[in-house]
Amino acid sequence: MIWHTDFKANVSHKNSSLLKKPPAAAAQNEKPEEENKKFKDLLKAYWQKYCEKSTIHGVRYIYDPTLRGIERLIWTALVITCVTLACIAYLILAERYSAKKLQTVVENSQYPVFQIPFPAVAVCTHNRINWEKFEQAKAEFLPPSADKTVLEVFTNFVERMETLRFGRFDTFKEMQDINLEALDSIDVSKLARFMALRCEDIMVNDTCYWRKMKFQCCSRFVLERTEYGECLVFNSELSTESAVIQKNLGKQFYPYHTSRAGQNTGLNFRLRINSKLKRPTSKAGDTITVLIKRPDQLSNPGYTITPETETYFIVRPEITDSDEDLHSLEPSKRNCYFEDESFLLEYKTNMSSKWMLNNCLNRCHEEHVRKYCNCTLSLFFLFSDDTVEQCRPSHFRCLAKNNDIFSYDKRKEEDAYFSAAKPGMTCSCLIPCNSVEYFTSLTTLPLSDEITNDTSVKVYKVDVHYQSEVLIQYRTSMEFTSIDLIANFGGIFGLCLGASLVSAVELLYYATFGFGLYLYDNNYFTVLKQNLQTLRQKWTIGFKNSFKEEYEDGNAVKTAFLPKQPQHKDNRW
């Protein structure tokens, strides 16, 4: 009995050992099963692995085995809600960023006024002609053999030049039927410069002061062209004479600067108009127009002063600077131009970009004159091209005919606000992004002292000074930049999901490189390759069976979509 029992035990032990597989064999049998996992199963397992290790709050509770199903469902809903809120917030921020809105803020309310140049001051008399030089002009511009008719036309033409300025060509309308072609050999711009009132004709000697220091008036007031004609200008940098002054004094000292404000701290001078220099029957008034403009600006709207008065021009400058980030915006969006804008390249001129930018309107006016009358007047324009014909006396018929256009600057959008559209010059000019503007107010008083008892001489006193020793500096920038977008979205991302940039990088890693490594570790690419090869073989066999080539008389004939033959030898056709 004992032997029998031991024998049975041994047999049962051998049977159990036979039934039990070694670990290596078991691993070999399990490995193919693991390698043949479907992509859906791998993706599910990988998602679970990410949820367990994610640094985004709430995600790890979605697959937490210690939680009940209802709890995991609640956490899933909370995570989805927070992700949705974060996406909505991002869309709002992205819309705000794409709007590209600008904001202008006060950069410095105590900016020293001496750090900007003092404005240029231009003096333009209403009467543009020194009639005492008329006889010299006839000898200079007319041939000796000129007949009486030509002399009459010349005299009539010069008379109407007394109040000549850009946009005021209507005085020549009465000359439509006069033979102006007889004077076409005359350069009108040269004639106007020859007849213009000089510094000695207008300025009162020993009355010019700069920062309470006396200077010779005509050494600093130079004759310079503006859209009012030839005017005497102080502190400009556009003319050849101004360039000589700047060379003598140095660029750091010219244009002039001043640090003081109040009366008698800037520019003081006196003017006089002698009626003997006017034509006896002249209709030109005794008023004087004063322009307060930037030193690199050709012209600006002027202020009229009357005789026997002292006028105080109180200047309040303002600076506007723009961030370099605005370069990415279109000029029409930011409503200004930078000095290095490419639009300057289209103009064939030797002028600097700064001058071009500050005198865009003047360039536009010159283009309109060339457009309508096919000529230009260097008397008024800074950018006159030598290749374009100068306006001759006969061209003034055209100038007078189109005076309504030349006398009015208009915007493209303004016709929608007026019942009758007025013709004018449409100029797409924008201000410089970094600019200085001089806002001016006037105080006029009767002249307190007499300089001369001669009633034929009209006297004017002018004082130009700053209102304050400091000014306001503004800065224009993007209201919402890319840095603001990142910072705000980071705050929303942290608030809704308690995550950071590292969490975003982690998610990106798990979704790309990490997932690829996971599939590689599970031998998914080998299985995928085998499946693709099998699929390719099936398609190849099907394609061969679908097209059969029959050769008849040496020509191949394709029979499309023939039925596939059964592969079993008993069922073949």
Coordinates of C-alpha atoms in Angstrom, one line a residue, residues 57-386:
H57 CA -4.8 69.3 -11.7
G58 CA -7.7 66.8 -11.7
V59 CA -6.5 64.7 -14.7
R60 CA -5.1 62.0 -12.5
Y61 CA -8.5 61.4 -10.8
I62 CA -10.0 60.3 -14.2
Y63 CA -8.3 56.9 -14.0
D64 CA -7.7 56.6 -10.3
P65 CA -8.6 53.0 -9.3
T66 CA -9.3 54.0 -5.7
L67 CA -12.3 56.2 -6.7
R68 CA -15.7 55.1 -7.6
G69 CA -17.1 55.4 -11.1
I70 CA -19.3 58.3 -10.2
E71 CA -16.4 60.2 -8.7
R72 CA -14.3 59.7 -11.8
L73 CA -17.2 60.9 -13.9
I74 CA -17.5 64.0 -11.8
W75 CA -13.8 64.7 -12.1
T76 CA -14.0 64.2 -15.9
A77 CA -16.8 66.7 -16.1
L78 CA -14.8 69.2 -14.0
V79 CA -11.7 68.9 -16.1
I80 CA -13.7 69.2 -19.4
T81 CA -15.4 72.4 -18.0
C82 CA -12.1 73.9 -16.9
V83 CA -10.5 73.2 -20.3
T84 CA -13.5 74.7 -22.1
L85 CA -13.2 77.9 -19.9
A86 CA -9.5 78.1 -20.7
C87 CA -10.2 77.8 -24.4
I88 CA -12.9 80.5 -24.3
A89 CA -10.6 82.8 -22.4
Y90 CA -7.8 82.2 -24.9
L91 CA -10.2 83.1 -27.8
I92 CA -11.1 86.3 -26.1
L93 CA -7.5 87.2 -25.6
A94 CA -6.5 86.2 -29.1
E95 CA -9.3 88.4 -30.5
R96 CA -8.1 91.3 -28.4
Y97 CA -4.5 90.7 -29.6
S98 CA -5.5 90.5 -33.3
A99 CA -7.4 93.8 -33.0
K100 CA -4.0 95.6 -32.8
K101 CA -5.4 98.5 -30.9
L102 CA -3.1 101.4 -30.0
Q103 CA -2.9 103.4 -26.8
T104 CA -1.2 106.8 -26.1
V105 CA -0.1 107.5 -22.6
V106 CA 1.9 110.2 -20.9
E107 CA 5.5 109.1 -20.9
N108 CA 6.9 112.1 -19.1
S109 CA 5.1 115.2 -17.9
Q110 CA 8.3 117.0 -17.0
Y111 CA 10.3 116.7 -20.2
P112 CA 12.8 119.6 -20.4
V113 CA 11.9 122.0 -23.2
F114 CA 15.6 122.6 -24.1
Q115 CA 15.9 119.1 -25.5
I116 CA 13.8 120.0 -28.5
P117 CA 14.6 122.7 -31.1
F118 CA 13.0 126.0 -30.9
P119 CA 10.4 126.4 -33.7
A120 CA 11.2 128.1 -36.9
V121 CA 9.5 131.5 -37.3
A122 CA 8.6 132.7 -40.8
V123 CA 7.5 136.2 -41.6
C124 CA 5.4 136.6 -44.8
T125 CA 4.0 140.0 -45.9
H126 CA 0.7 140.2 -47.6
N127 CA 2.3 142.3 -50.3
R128 CA 4.9 140.1 -52.1
I129 CA 6.4 142.7 -54.4
N130 CA 8.9 145.5 -54.0
W131 CA 7.6 147.9 -56.6
E132 CA 10.7 150.0 -56.5
K133 CA 12.5 147.1 -58.3
F134 CA 9.9 147.0 -61.1
E135 CA 12.1 148.9 -63.6
Q136 CA 15.0 146.7 -62.9
A137 CA 12.8 143.7 -63.4
K138 CA 11.8 144.9 -66.9
A139 CA 15.4 145.3 -67.8
E140 CA 16.2 141.9 -66.3
F141 CA 13.4 139.7 -67.7
L142 CA 12.3 141.5 -70.9
P143 CA 14.2 141.8 -74.1
P144 CA 15.3 145.4 -75.0
S145 CA 13.2 145.3 -78.2
A146 CA 10.0 144.5 -76.3
D147 CA 7.0 146.4 -77.7
K148 CA 4.4 148.3 -75.8
T149 CA 1.9 145.4 -75.8
V150 CA 4.4 143.1 -74.1
L151 CA 5.2 145.8 -71.5
E152 CA 1.5 146.1 -70.7
V153 CA 1.1 142.4 -70.3
F154 CA 4.2 142.2 -68.2
T155 CA 3.0 145.1 -65.9
N156 CA -0.4 143.5 -65.6
F157 CA 1.1 140.1 -64.7
V158 CA 3.5 141.6 -62.1
E159 CA 0.6 143.5 -60.5
R160 CA -1.3 140.3 -59.9
M161 CA 1.8 138.7 -58.4
E162 CA 1.6 141.1 -55.4
T163 CA -0.5 138.7 -53.4
L164 CA 0.7 135.5 -55.0
R165 CA 0.7 132.4 -52.8
F166 CA -0.2 128.8 -53.4
G167 CA -4.0 128.3 -53.6
R168 CA -4.6 131.9 -54.5
F169 CA -4.3 131.9 -58.2
D170 CA -7.8 133.4 -58.7
T171 CA -6.4 136.9 -59.3
F172 CA -5.2 135.6 -62.7
K173 CA -8.7 134.7 -63.9
E174 CA -9.1 138.1 -65.5
M175 CA -6.1 137.3 -67.8
Q176 CA -7.7 134.4 -69.6
D177 CA -8.0 136.4 -72.9
I178 CA -4.6 138.1 -72.6
N179 CA -1.6 137.0 -74.7
L180 CA 0.4 135.5 -71.8
E181 CA 2.5 133.4 -74.3
A182 CA 4.4 136.6 -75.0
L183 CA 6.0 136.2 -71.5
D184 CA 6.7 132.5 -71.6
S185 CA 10.4 133.1 -71.8
I186 CA 10.2 134.4 -68.2
D187 CA 10.8 132.0 -65.3
V188 CA 8.0 133.1 -62.8
S189 CA 9.9 131.7 -59.8
K190 CA 13.0 133.7 -60.5
L191 CA 10.9 136.8 -61.2
A192 CA 9.1 136.4 -57.8
R193 CA 12.5 136.0 -56.0
F194 CA 13.8 139.0 -57.7
M195 CA 10.8 141.2 -56.8
A196 CA 10.5 139.8 -53.2
L197 CA 10.9 142.1 -50.2
R198 CA 14.3 141.5 -48.6
C199 CA 15.3 141.4 -45.0
E200 CA 16.5 145.0 -45.1
D201 CA 13.0 146.1 -46.4
I202 CA 11.1 144.6 -43.5
M203 CA 13.2 144.1 -40.4
V204 CA 14.0 147.0 -38.0
N205 CA 17.7 147.1 -37.3
D206 CA 19.0 146.5 -33.7
T207 CA 15.6 145.1 -32.6
C208 CA 16.2 141.4 -32.9
Y209 CA 16.9 139.5 -29.7
W210 CA 17.5 135.8 -29.1
R211 CA 17.4 134.7 -25.4
K212 CA 17.8 138.4 -24.5
M213 CA 20.9 138.7 -26.6
K214 CA 20.9 141.1 -29.5
F215 CA 21.9 139.9 -33.0
Q216 CA 21.9 141.3 -36.5
C217 CA 18.5 140.5 -37.9
C218 CA 19.5 139.7 -41.4
S219 CA 22.3 137.3 -40.3
R220 CA 19.7 134.9 -38.9
F221 CA 16.5 135.7 -40.9
V222 CA 17.0 134.2 -44.4
L223 CA 14.9 134.4 -47.4
E224 CA 13.3 131.0 -47.9
R225 CA 10.5 129.5 -50.0
T226 CA 7.2 128.5 -48.4
E227 CA 3.7 128.0 -49.7
Y228 CA 3.2 131.7 -49.0
G229 CA 6.0 132.5 -51.3
E230 CA 9.4 133.9 -50.4
C231 CA 9.4 134.6 -46.7
L232 CA 12.0 135.6 -44.0
V233 CA 12.6 132.5 -41.8
F234 CA 14.4 132.2 -38.5
N235 CA 15.8 128.9 -37.2
S236 CA 15.1 126.9 -40.3
E237 CA 17.3 124.2 -41.8
L238 CA 15.9 123.9 -45.3
S239 CA 17.6 126.6 -47.3
T240 CA 21.2 126.8 -48.4
E241 CA 21.7 129.9 -46.2
S242 CA 20.5 127.9 -43.2
A243 CA 22.9 125.1 -44.0
V244 CA 25.8 127.7 -43.9
I245 CA 24.6 128.9 -40.5
Q246 CA 24.5 125.3 -39.2
K247 CA 28.0 124.6 -40.5
N248 CA 29.4 127.7 -38.8
L249 CA 27.7 127.1 -35.4
G250 CA 27.7 123.2 -35.4
K251 CA 24.8 120.8 -35.6
Q252 CA 24.5 120.6 -31.8
F253 CA 23.9 124.3 -31.7
Y254 CA 21.6 124.8 -34.7
P255 CA 18.6 124.8 -34.9
Y256 CA 18.6 126.9 -31.7
H257 CA 17.4 125.6 -28.3
T258 CA 16.3 127.5 -25.3
S259 CA 15.6 126.4 -21.7
R260 CA 13.5 129.4 -20.5
A261 CA 9.8 130.3 -20.8
G262 CA 7.9 133.5 -20.7
Q263 CA 8.1 136.9 -22.4
N264 CA 11.5 138.0 -23.7
T265 CA 13.1 134.6 -23.2
G266 CA 12.8 133.4 -26.8
L267 CA 12.8 135.4 -30.1
N268 CA 11.9 139.1 -30.1
F269 CA 12.0 141.4 -33.2
R270 CA 10.2 144.3 -34.8
L271 CA 8.9 144.7 -38.4
R272 CA 8.1 147.6 -40.5
I273 CA 6.2 148.0 -43.8
N274 CA 6.9 151.1 -45.9
S275 CA 4.1 151.9 -48.2
K276 CA 6.6 153.5 -50.6
L277 CA 7.6 149.9 -51.5
K278 CA 4.0 149.1 -52.7
R279 CA 2.4 149.9 -56.0
P280 CA 0.5 153.2 -55.6
T281 CA -2.8 151.6 -56.6
S282 CA -2.1 148.3 -54.9
K283 CA -4.9 146.4 -53.1
A284 CA -2.6 144.4 -51.0
G285 CA -3.1 145.0 -47.3
D286 CA -0.5 145.9 -44.6
T287 CA -1.0 142.6 -42.6
I288 CA 1.8 140.2 -42.0
T289 CA 1.5 136.4 -41.7
V290 CA 3.7 134.6 -39.2
L291 CA 4.3 130.9 -39.4
I292 CA 5.3 128.8 -36.3
K293 CA 6.6 125.5 -37.7
R294 CA 9.2 122.8 -37.3
P295 CA 12.7 123.7 -38.4
D296 CA 12.5 120.9 -41.1
Q297 CA 9.0 121.9 -42.2
L298 CA 8.5 124.0 -45.3
S299 CA 5.1 125.5 -44.5
N300 CA 2.3 125.6 -41.9
P301 CA -0.9 127.5 -41.4
G302 CA -0.1 131.0 -40.4
Y303 CA -1.3 133.7 -38.0
T304 CA -2.1 137.2 -39.2
I305 CA -0.9 140.3 -37.3
T306 CA -2.0 143.9 -37.9
P307 CA 0.0 147.1 -37.9
E308 CA 0.8 149.1 -34.8
T309 CA 0.4 146.0 -32.5
E310 CA 2.6 143.9 -30.4
T311 CA 1.8 140.2 -30.6
Y312 CA 3.0 137.5 -28.2
F313 CA 3.1 134.0 -29.7
I314 CA 2.9 131.6 -26.8
V315 CA 4.2 128.2 -27.9
R316 CA 3.3 124.9 -26.2
P317 CA 5.2 122.0 -27.7
E318 CA 4.3 118.3 -27.4
I319 CA 6.4 115.2 -28.2
T320 CA 4.9 112.0 -29.4
D321 CA 7.1 108.9 -29.6
S322 CA 6.1 105.5 -30.9
D323 CA 7.4 102.1 -29.9
E324 CA 9.4 100.1 -32.5
D325 CA 6.8 97.3 -32.2
L326 CA 4.5 99.5 -34.3
H327 CA 6.6 98.7 -37.4
S328 CA 4.7 95.5 -37.8
L329 CA 1.4 97.4 -38.4
E330 CA 0.4 99.0 -41.6
P331 CA 0.9 102.8 -41.7
S332 CA -2.8 103.3 -42.2
K333 CA -3.5 101.2 -39.0
R334 CA -1.1 103.1 -36.8
N335 CA -1.9 106.4 -38.6
C336 CA 1.7 107.5 -38.9
Y337 CA 5.0 106.9 -40.7
F338 CA 8.5 106.0 -39.5
E339 CA 11.5 107.7 -41.1
D340 CA 12.7 104.4 -42.6
E341 CA 9.4 103.6 -44.3
S342 CA 9.8 102.2 -47.8
F343 CA 7.2 104.6 -49.3
L344 CA 9.9 107.2 -49.3
L345 CA 11.9 105.3 -52.0
E346 CA 9.3 106.0 -54.6
Y347 CA 10.1 109.7 -54.7
K348 CA 13.1 110.6 -56.9
T349 CA 14.5 113.3 -54.7
N350 CA 17.8 114.0 -52.9
M351 CA 15.9 115.2 -49.8
S352 CA 16.4 113.3 -46.6
S353 CA 13.6 111.0 -45.3
K354 CA 13.0 113.4 -42.4
W355 CA 12.3 116.3 -44.7
M356 CA 10.2 114.2 -46.9
L357 CA 8.1 112.9 -44.0
N358 CA 7.4 116.4 -42.6
N359 CA 6.6 117.9 -46.0
C360 CA 4.3 115.2 -47.4
L361 CA 1.5 117.7 -48.0
N362 CA 3.8 120.0 -50.0
R363 CA 4.8 117.0 -52.1
C364 CA 1.2 116.2 -52.7
H365 CA 0.4 119.8 -53.7
E366 CA 3.2 119.7 -56.2
E367 CA 1.9 116.5 -57.7
H368 CA -1.6 118.0 -58.2
V369 CA -0.1 121.0 -60.0
R370 CA 1.8 118.6 -62.3
K371 CA -1.3 116.5 -62.8
Y372 CA -3.7 119.4 -63.8
C373 CA -1.3 121.9 -65.4
N374 CA 1.7 119.8 -66.4
C375 CA 4.2 122.1 -64.7
T376 CA 5.7 122.9 -61.3
L377 CA 6.5 126.1 -59.4
S378 CA 9.8 125.8 -57.4
L379 CA 8.7 129.0 -55.7
F380 CA 6.3 127.0 -53.5
F381 CA 7.6 123.5 -53.6
L382 CA 10.5 121.8 -51.8
F383 CA 10.7 118.8 -54.1
S384 CA 10.5 120.4 -57.6
D385 CA 12.0 118.1 -60.2
D386 CA 14.4 119.7 -62.7

